[in-house]
Amino acid sequence: MAVDLLLGLQWGDEGKGKIVDVLTANYDIIARFQGGPNAGHTLEFDGIKHVLRTIPSGIFHKKSMNVIGNGVVIDPVVFVKELEGLDQFDIDYKAKLIVSRKAHVILPTHRLLDAASEASKGKAKIGSTLKGIGPTYMDKTGRNGIRIGDLELPNWKEKYRALATKHESMIEFYKVDIQYDLDEMEAEFFEAVERLKELQFIDSEEYLNQALKDGKSILAEGAQGSLLDIDFGTYPFVTSSNTTASGACTGLGVAPNKIKEVYGIFKAYTTRVGSGPFPTELFDNVGAEMAKIGREFGAVTGRPRRCGWLDLVALRYACEINGVTQLMMMKGDVLSGFDSLEVCTAYNYNGKEIKHLPYNIEPENVTPIYTKFPCWKDDLTKMTNESQFPKELNEYIAFLEAELEIPIKIVSVGPDRTQTIHR
Ligand code: GDP
Ligand code: IMO
Ligand code: MG
């Protein structure tokens, strides 16, 4: 059996959680491969909305196993709160949720370092979610981190103390005014670690490869989006992990030749939270309408998401890097009734028309070139079949498929699990 891979093609919040939940019925195992509680994956069904942070989006299905892979960073405090949120839903997470021993632990001081680093940058800040993601991955690659497997060792608190003490001197180095009570944060952290230890810690690469040999199917769930990738995103305004397809190999321990389908998710327009360039961003009423109708507020921080037209230059780039085999278009329902639509098909880059994403996409270098479309007027949210689609939506889909040379296999017409149309 093979691994299928699902990831976001824009700047995150494309609707990954919803689609993983929809697809879970077809898989034995759902495995998260990178990121941490900076993610907010929203699922809606039976009139209830759930936001998952570190737990894979397959957790609500009885049959499937859920794996948190080695590429993920886990904050025990956030994680335990997330588990508590599931308590009312009768989910046997001690049996259904397993954690890689090689995943790294977010310490309270990692969160403080994130805040100190951001405060010291002033206007140049990344706009991080302040969940300690950057500092934790820095300790991972710097070979100083604490891993989930370490928590099983009797002397792990000594290692913890040494690292936390080092972090405290680093926080001072930033010379910013950050108020905190580390004793209180540590008490909460140690308590959460004990609860976390009630779960099964495993060698997840071995578990997943054995599952493949046993004929089980795996869906790898990405977090963030391709343009937030540490290598290929809009650096430095990115997250600290590989959000693109290769991240699934390193974040789970599955070989590239085990990956079959690559599902690429995108919104029918574009959004971004936090700082950084966004060529098709709208600052007018149209952008404000997208934000309002699409309820574009961050699932983690509640910050308003910046909105703009679909950017095919960026989307083409993301499809290429990830080897996308199937596309899924989300939130077309949000655009119903707009006067017209625009899609960026190329950039004017310092006076020259280009179709690839250049090194620098700051506004002084790049002006989007748009193609205009008539917009559909009908409400899509009650539609259950492609045959009900308005002509304008079909034309939009056909245009995107022709430009990207990849089929759009799912069109999502609302946040609920049932508002999903397969083509
Ligand atoms: P993720 O991080 O990629 O899982 O996406 P988020 O959950 O952060 O953000 C997607 C938001 O859009 C959530 O509030 C979803 O409930 C919502 N959503 C997903 N698909 C659709 C859709 O097709 N239409 C509408 N209107 N909302 C959607
Ligand atoms: P999901 O999985 C949208 C953004 C932050 C910031 C930058 C770095 O829900 O799509 P970090 O906390 O990772 O150091 O922040 O990345 N960011 C996200 N934006 N969706 C996410 O996750 C994000 N995770 C991080 O806003 O600009
Ligand atoms: Mg999200």
XYZ file of C-alpha atoms and ligand atoms in Angstrom:
479
model
C 0.000 0.000 0.000
C 0.990 3.606 -0.440
C 0.872 6.877 1.423
C -1.311 9.674 0.089
C -0.421 13.169 1.078
C -2.608 16.195 1.696
C -1.184 19.685 1.976
C -2.003 23.371 1.660
C -0.855 25.232 -1.455
C -1.148 28.807 -0.189
C -0.324 30.510 3.141
C -2.269 28.081 5.332
C -5.903 27.812 6.410
C -6.951 26.401 3.042
C -9.337 23.937 4.703
C -6.982 20.975 5.230
C -8.716 19.838 8.417
C -12.102 19.661 6.727
C -10.838 17.590 3.800
C -8.762 15.219 5.937
C -11.925 14.553 7.938
C -13.876 13.941 4.710
C -11.224 11.571 3.320
C -10.545 9.678 6.552
C -13.227 7.106 5.759
C -10.894 5.842 2.981
C -7.797 5.399 5.197
C -6.597 3.220 8.069
C -4.134 5.759 9.451
C -3.952 9.571 9.479
C -0.477 10.930 10.227
C 0.560 14.549 10.931
C 4.091 15.181 9.709
C 5.183 18.710 10.709
C 4.233 21.896 12.510
C 2.684 22.090 15.933
C 0.052 24.099 17.753
C 0.567 26.993 15.327
C -1.928 25.007 13.220
C -5.668 25.369 13.622
C -7.580 22.784 11.594
C -11.335 23.268 11.616
C -13.822 20.424 11.193
C -17.586 20.837 11.140
C -20.222 18.140 11.321
C -23.500 17.459 13.160
C -23.749 21.185 13.867
C -20.523 21.239 15.917
C -17.286 22.992 15.039
C -13.975 21.520 16.243
C -10.558 23.152 15.997
C -7.606 20.740 16.150
C -4.054 21.938 16.784
C -1.672 18.988 17.034
C -4.066 16.059 16.861
C -4.624 14.665 13.344
C -7.982 15.455 11.755
C -8.970 11.776 11.544
C -9.620 11.576 15.278
C -13.430 11.735 15.034
C -13.669 8.559 12.966
C -14.013 5.327 14.938
C -11.961 3.147 12.635
C -8.758 5.051 11.899
C -5.531 5.357 13.896
C -3.976 8.806 14.314
C -0.224 9.279 14.412
C 1.716 12.372 15.452
C 4.954 11.988 13.511
C 8.555 12.807 14.367
C 8.437 16.050 12.354
C 5.840 17.573 14.684
C 6.604 19.782 17.695
C 4.323 19.243 20.690
C 3.446 21.632 23.485
C 2.194 19.367 26.305
C 0.129 22.217 27.778
C -1.774 22.938 24.554
C -1.985 19.253 23.763
C -3.640 18.333 27.058
C -6.186 21.133 26.605
C -6.910 19.736 23.163
C -7.448 16.266 24.639
C -9.779 17.741 27.258
C -11.800 19.332 24.471
C -12.360 15.845 23.070
C -13.511 14.358 26.376
C -17.188 15.062 25.726
C -17.117 13.213 22.391
C -16.375 9.699 23.615
C -13.105 9.278 21.745
C -10.795 6.577 23.014
C -7.648 8.579 22.344
C -5.453 6.336 24.472
C -6.092 3.635 21.869
C -6.478 5.751 18.718
C -3.778 8.392 19.095
C -0.086 7.530 19.112
C 2.917 9.810 19.343
C 6.389 9.507 17.841
C 9.221 9.296 20.367
C 11.221 11.460 17.975
C 8.793 14.411 17.983
C 10.216 17.456 19.789
C 8.778 19.089 22.891
C 7.904 22.789 23.062
C 9.053 24.089 26.457
C 7.529 27.104 28.249
C 10.766 29.000 27.564
C 10.438 28.315 23.836
C 7.180 30.268 23.924
C 8.901 33.093 25.811
C 11.780 33.125 23.335
C 9.302 33.357 20.467
C 7.683 36.387 22.144
C 11.060 38.006 22.912
C 12.341 37.485 19.378
C 9.180 38.966 17.875
C 9.183 41.942 20.279
C 12.824 42.687 19.448
C 12.065 42.805 15.717
C 9.518 45.605 16.037
C 7.883 46.332 12.668
C 9.918 43.582 10.983
C 8.295 40.875 13.092
C 7.204 37.631 11.408
C 3.762 37.792 13.008
C 4.339 34.338 14.509
C 1.559 32.594 16.384
C 3.761 32.900 19.525
C 3.488 29.172 20.180
C 7.254 28.663 20.404
C 7.524 27.001 17.001
C 10.668 28.769 15.714
C 12.734 28.348 18.907
C 11.761 24.663 19.214
C 12.819 23.836 15.649
C 16.001 25.873 16.253
C 16.827 23.645 19.217
C 16.007 20.592 17.094
C 18.409 21.514 14.293
C 20.894 22.907 16.840
C 20.825 19.437 18.448
C 19.750 20.696 21.846
C 16.076 19.737 21.839
C 14.092 17.510 24.153
C 12.173 14.752 22.430
C 9.033 12.919 23.464
C 11.136 9.782 24.026
C 13.294 11.695 26.521
C 10.263 12.151 28.773
C 10.434 8.412 29.508
C 13.974 8.736 30.921
C 14.384 9.187 34.699
C 16.758 12.141 34.411
C 14.949 14.156 31.720
C 14.262 17.050 34.108
C 18.022 17.665 34.433
C 18.241 18.105 30.679
C 15.157 20.285 30.849
C 16.651 22.500 33.574
C 19.895 23.038 31.675
C 18.045 24.028 28.516
C 15.522 26.270 30.307
C 18.361 28.069 32.121
C 20.122 28.685 28.820
C 16.847 30.000 27.372
C 16.447 32.430 30.274
C 19.797 34.026 29.518
C 18.837 34.199 25.836
C 15.581 35.968 26.773
C 17.620 38.553 28.692
C 19.837 39.029 25.670
C 16.853 40.334 23.677
C 16.450 43.211 26.168
C 12.699 43.440 25.738
C 10.094 43.835 28.399
C 8.410 40.459 28.737
C 6.591 39.683 31.956
C 6.403 36.058 32.980
C 6.246 33.747 35.955
C 8.321 30.735 34.973
C 7.503 28.792 38.165
C 3.832 28.945 37.301
C 4.453 28.023 33.655
C 6.646 25.104 34.695
C 4.094 23.749 37.170
C 1.504 23.685 34.381
C 4.035 22.167 31.973
C 5.140 19.329 34.288
C 1.541 18.452 35.067
C 0.731 18.358 31.343
C 3.766 16.137 30.654
C 2.416 13.573 33.134
C -0.942 13.522 31.300
C 0.797 13.289 27.944
C 2.700 10.247 29.208
C -0.604 8.383 29.509
C -0.573 8.148 25.704
C 1.405 5.576 23.742
C 4.842 6.777 22.627
C 6.078 4.731 19.690
C 8.788 4.470 17.036
C 6.382 5.837 14.464
C 8.573 5.286 11.387
C 8.655 1.576 12.227
C 4.894 1.566 12.938
C 4.046 3.247 9.638
C 6.342 1.148 7.485
C 5.021 -2.035 9.081
C 1.473 -0.814 8.460
C 2.300 -0.361 4.774
C 3.673 -3.919 4.620
C 0.445 -5.114 6.234
C -1.561 -3.502 3.434
C -2.847 -0.524 5.430
C -3.521 2.839 3.816
C -2.066 6.069 5.192
C -3.045 9.700 4.668
C -0.327 12.177 5.654
C -1.779 15.480 6.906
C 0.183 18.674 6.376
C -0.058 21.841 8.394
C 0.479 25.474 7.321
C 0.870 25.971 3.566
C 3.507 25.688 0.859
C 4.259 29.415 0.873
C 5.113 29.151 4.590
C 7.699 26.412 3.906
C 11.077 27.154 5.521
C 12.911 26.601 2.207
C 10.377 27.461 -0.492
C 8.094 29.951 1.237
C 8.303 33.726 1.420
C 11.356 33.668 3.710
C 11.816 35.000 6.372
C 8.018 35.339 6.718
C 7.511 31.588 6.963
C 7.207 28.902 9.593
C 10.158 26.764 10.683
C 9.378 23.411 9.058
C 9.085 21.902 5.580
C 5.388 22.150 4.865
C 5.845 20.810 1.323
C 5.741 17.189 0.132
C 9.298 16.316 1.136
C 8.371 17.190 4.726
C 6.134 14.116 4.799
C 9.136 11.846 4.125
C 11.337 13.405 6.802
C 8.435 14.017 9.183
C 7.153 10.440 9.119
C 10.037 8.291 7.946
C 8.313 7.095 4.791
C 10.356 6.882 1.604
C 9.541 9.081 -1.423
C 8.649 6.057 -3.535
C 5.884 5.160 -1.046
C 3.970 8.358 -1.792
C 1.210 8.061 -4.373
C -1.438 10.772 -4.563
C -0.569 14.322 -3.550
C -3.746 16.266 -2.782
C -3.226 20.012 -3.036
C -5.788 22.216 -1.296
C -6.429 25.832 -2.207
C -9.069 28.466 -1.609
C -10.827 29.990 -4.622
C -9.144 33.214 -3.457
C -6.099 33.776 -1.227
C -5.601 34.595 2.454
C -2.616 35.149 4.693
C -2.197 35.745 8.463
C 0.898 37.453 9.803
C 3.482 39.561 7.982
C 5.137 39.127 4.603
C 4.560 39.843 0.923
C 1.200 38.999 -0.686
C 1.093 40.286 -4.285
C -2.660 39.870 -4.886
C -3.749 41.317 -1.534
C -6.814 43.576 -1.719
C -7.101 46.659 0.445
C -10.554 47.653 -0.815
C -14.167 46.656 -0.138
C -13.802 43.486 -2.192
C -11.101 42.185 0.177
C -13.197 43.249 3.149
C -16.187 41.333 1.744
C -14.089 38.173 1.313
C -12.960 38.469 4.931
C -16.495 39.041 6.173
C -18.331 36.396 4.153
C -15.479 33.887 4.429
C -15.169 34.534 8.182
C -11.476 34.989 7.683
C -10.177 35.106 11.227
C -7.288 32.896 12.374
C -8.430 29.662 14.058
C -5.483 29.916 16.517
C -4.927 33.592 17.221
C -8.247 35.121 16.090
C -6.278 37.637 14.010
C -8.001 38.884 10.832
C -6.692 37.151 7.714
C -5.518 39.356 4.856
C -7.511 38.557 1.680
C -6.914 38.825 -2.065
C -7.481 37.246 -5.475
C -6.248 33.820 -6.455
C -2.591 33.906 -7.487
C -1.849 31.348 -10.187
C 1.849 32.211 -10.301
C 2.171 31.154 -6.666
C -0.220 28.220 -7.097
C 1.669 26.847 -10.106
C 4.885 27.044 -8.084
C 3.298 25.176 -5.161
C 1.913 22.455 -7.475
C 5.338 21.983 -9.011
C 7.286 21.727 -5.760
C 4.797 19.315 -4.236
C 4.110 17.176 -7.302
C 0.377 17.690 -6.818
C -1.715 15.018 -8.574
C -5.204 16.198 -7.563
C -6.518 19.613 -6.606
C -9.260 20.539 -4.173
C -10.861 23.958 -4.358
C -12.350 25.398 -1.181
C -14.691 28.270 -0.344
C -16.060 29.035 -3.825
C -19.349 29.699 -2.001
C -17.800 32.795 -0.412
C -17.480 34.509 -3.808
C -21.140 34.004 -4.872
C -22.650 37.296 -5.934
C -19.377 39.208 -6.366
C -19.570 41.598 -9.361
C -16.650 39.860 -11.067
C -13.589 37.777 -10.257
C -9.957 38.290 -10.998
C -7.171 35.733 -11.196
C -3.507 36.639 -11.323
C -1.978 34.707 -14.218
C 1.450 36.392 -14.419
C 3.538 39.053 -12.703
C 4.975 42.212 -14.111
C 8.446 41.846 -12.602
C 10.542 44.992 -12.908
C 8.870 45.719 -16.292
C 8.965 42.151 -17.635
C 6.080 39.661 -17.729
C 6.969 36.461 -15.878
C 5.026 33.340 -14.942
C 7.315 31.873 -12.277
C 7.609 32.953 -8.648
C 10.749 35.087 -8.392
C 13.116 35.301 -5.398
C 11.650 38.600 -4.323
C 7.912 39.258 -4.447
C 7.886 42.512 -2.521
C 5.403 45.061 -3.989
C 8.210 47.250 -5.375
C 9.271 44.396 -7.696
C 6.024 42.686 -8.563
C 2.666 43.811 -9.951
C 0.075 41.104 -10.636
C -1.412 40.791 -14.121
C -5.061 39.763 -13.891
C -7.619 37.957 -16.034
C -11.198 38.984 -15.253
C -14.150 36.571 -15.038
C -17.881 36.970 -14.543
C -18.810 35.628 -11.098
C -21.490 33.075 -10.254
C -24.540 34.462 -8.464
C -26.215 31.337 -7.099
C -25.798 30.149 -3.527
C -23.510 27.103 -3.762
C -23.881 25.959 -0.169
C -26.940 23.743 -0.770
C -25.593 22.102 -3.907
C -24.850 18.405 -3.746
C -23.757 17.642 -7.263
C -21.558 19.162 -9.917
C -24.480 19.176 -12.351
C -26.032 21.978 -10.249
C -23.019 24.273 -10.680
C -23.625 27.602 -12.406
C -21.981 28.091 -15.785
C -19.567 30.727 -14.423
C -18.236 28.361 -11.741
C -17.695 25.623 -14.324
C -15.793 28.122 -16.479
C -13.631 29.180 -13.534
C -12.825 25.534 -12.697
C -12.060 24.701 -16.338
C -9.741 27.720 -16.604
C -7.802 26.740 -13.475
C -7.496 23.112 -14.563
C -6.176 24.183 -17.953
C -3.674 26.627 -16.437
C -2.408 24.201 -13.787
C -2.790 21.011 -15.852
C -4.102 19.153 -12.795
C -7.728 18.053 -12.230
C -9.821 19.641 -9.488
C -11.352 16.568 -7.862
C -13.168 18.157 -4.930
C -15.082 21.424 -4.784
C -15.999 22.449 -1.237
C -19.113 24.626 -0.940
C -19.304 25.225 2.813
C -17.555 24.394 6.087
C -19.606 21.300 6.886
C -18.392 17.779 6.126
C -21.452 17.261 3.902
C -20.803 20.382 1.801
C -18.224 18.571 -0.306
C -18.664 17.774 -3.982
C -16.542 15.045 -5.565
C -15.928 15.267 -9.323
P -6.830 24.555 7.770
O -5.867 25.176 8.716
O -6.259 24.389 6.395
O -7.415 23.273 8.277
O -8.024 25.589 7.612
P -8.735 26.430 8.811
O -9.620 25.519 9.569
O -7.743 27.216 9.569
O -9.542 27.496 7.976
C -10.500 27.138 7.037
C -11.830 27.809 7.444
O -12.735 27.755 6.375
C -12.515 27.088 8.592
O -13.230 28.022 9.343
C -13.452 26.123 7.868
O -14.574 25.772 8.659
C -13.868 26.961 6.693
N -14.170 26.237 5.459
C -13.566 25.134 4.938
N -14.069 24.858 3.714
C -15.005 25.786 3.451
C -15.853 26.052 2.330
O -15.819 25.372 1.296
N -16.669 27.126 2.424
C -16.725 27.919 3.531
N -17.553 28.953 3.534
N -15.932 27.705 4.602
C -15.079 26.655 4.560
P -2.707 25.929 9.499
O -2.145 24.530 9.653
C -1.943 30.151 8.700
C 1.934 31.762 10.023
C 1.931 32.786 11.138
C 3.168 33.576 10.787
C 4.128 32.508 10.272
C 5.093 31.976 11.318
O -3.883 26.202 10.357
O -2.902 26.256 8.057
P 4.892 30.401 13.455
O 3.996 30.475 14.649
O 4.775 29.141 12.680
O 6.318 30.706 13.803
O 4.393 31.603 12.494
O 3.305 31.444 9.817
N 1.241 30.485 10.349
C 0.049 30.131 9.852
N -0.819 30.809 9.056
N -2.226 28.888 9.079
C -1.367 28.176 9.848
O -1.540 26.868 10.109
C -0.189 28.824 10.310
N 0.847 28.439 11.099
C 1.712 29.472 11.095
O 0.759 33.562 11.107
O 2.893 34.450 9.717
Mg -5.764 26.811 10.047
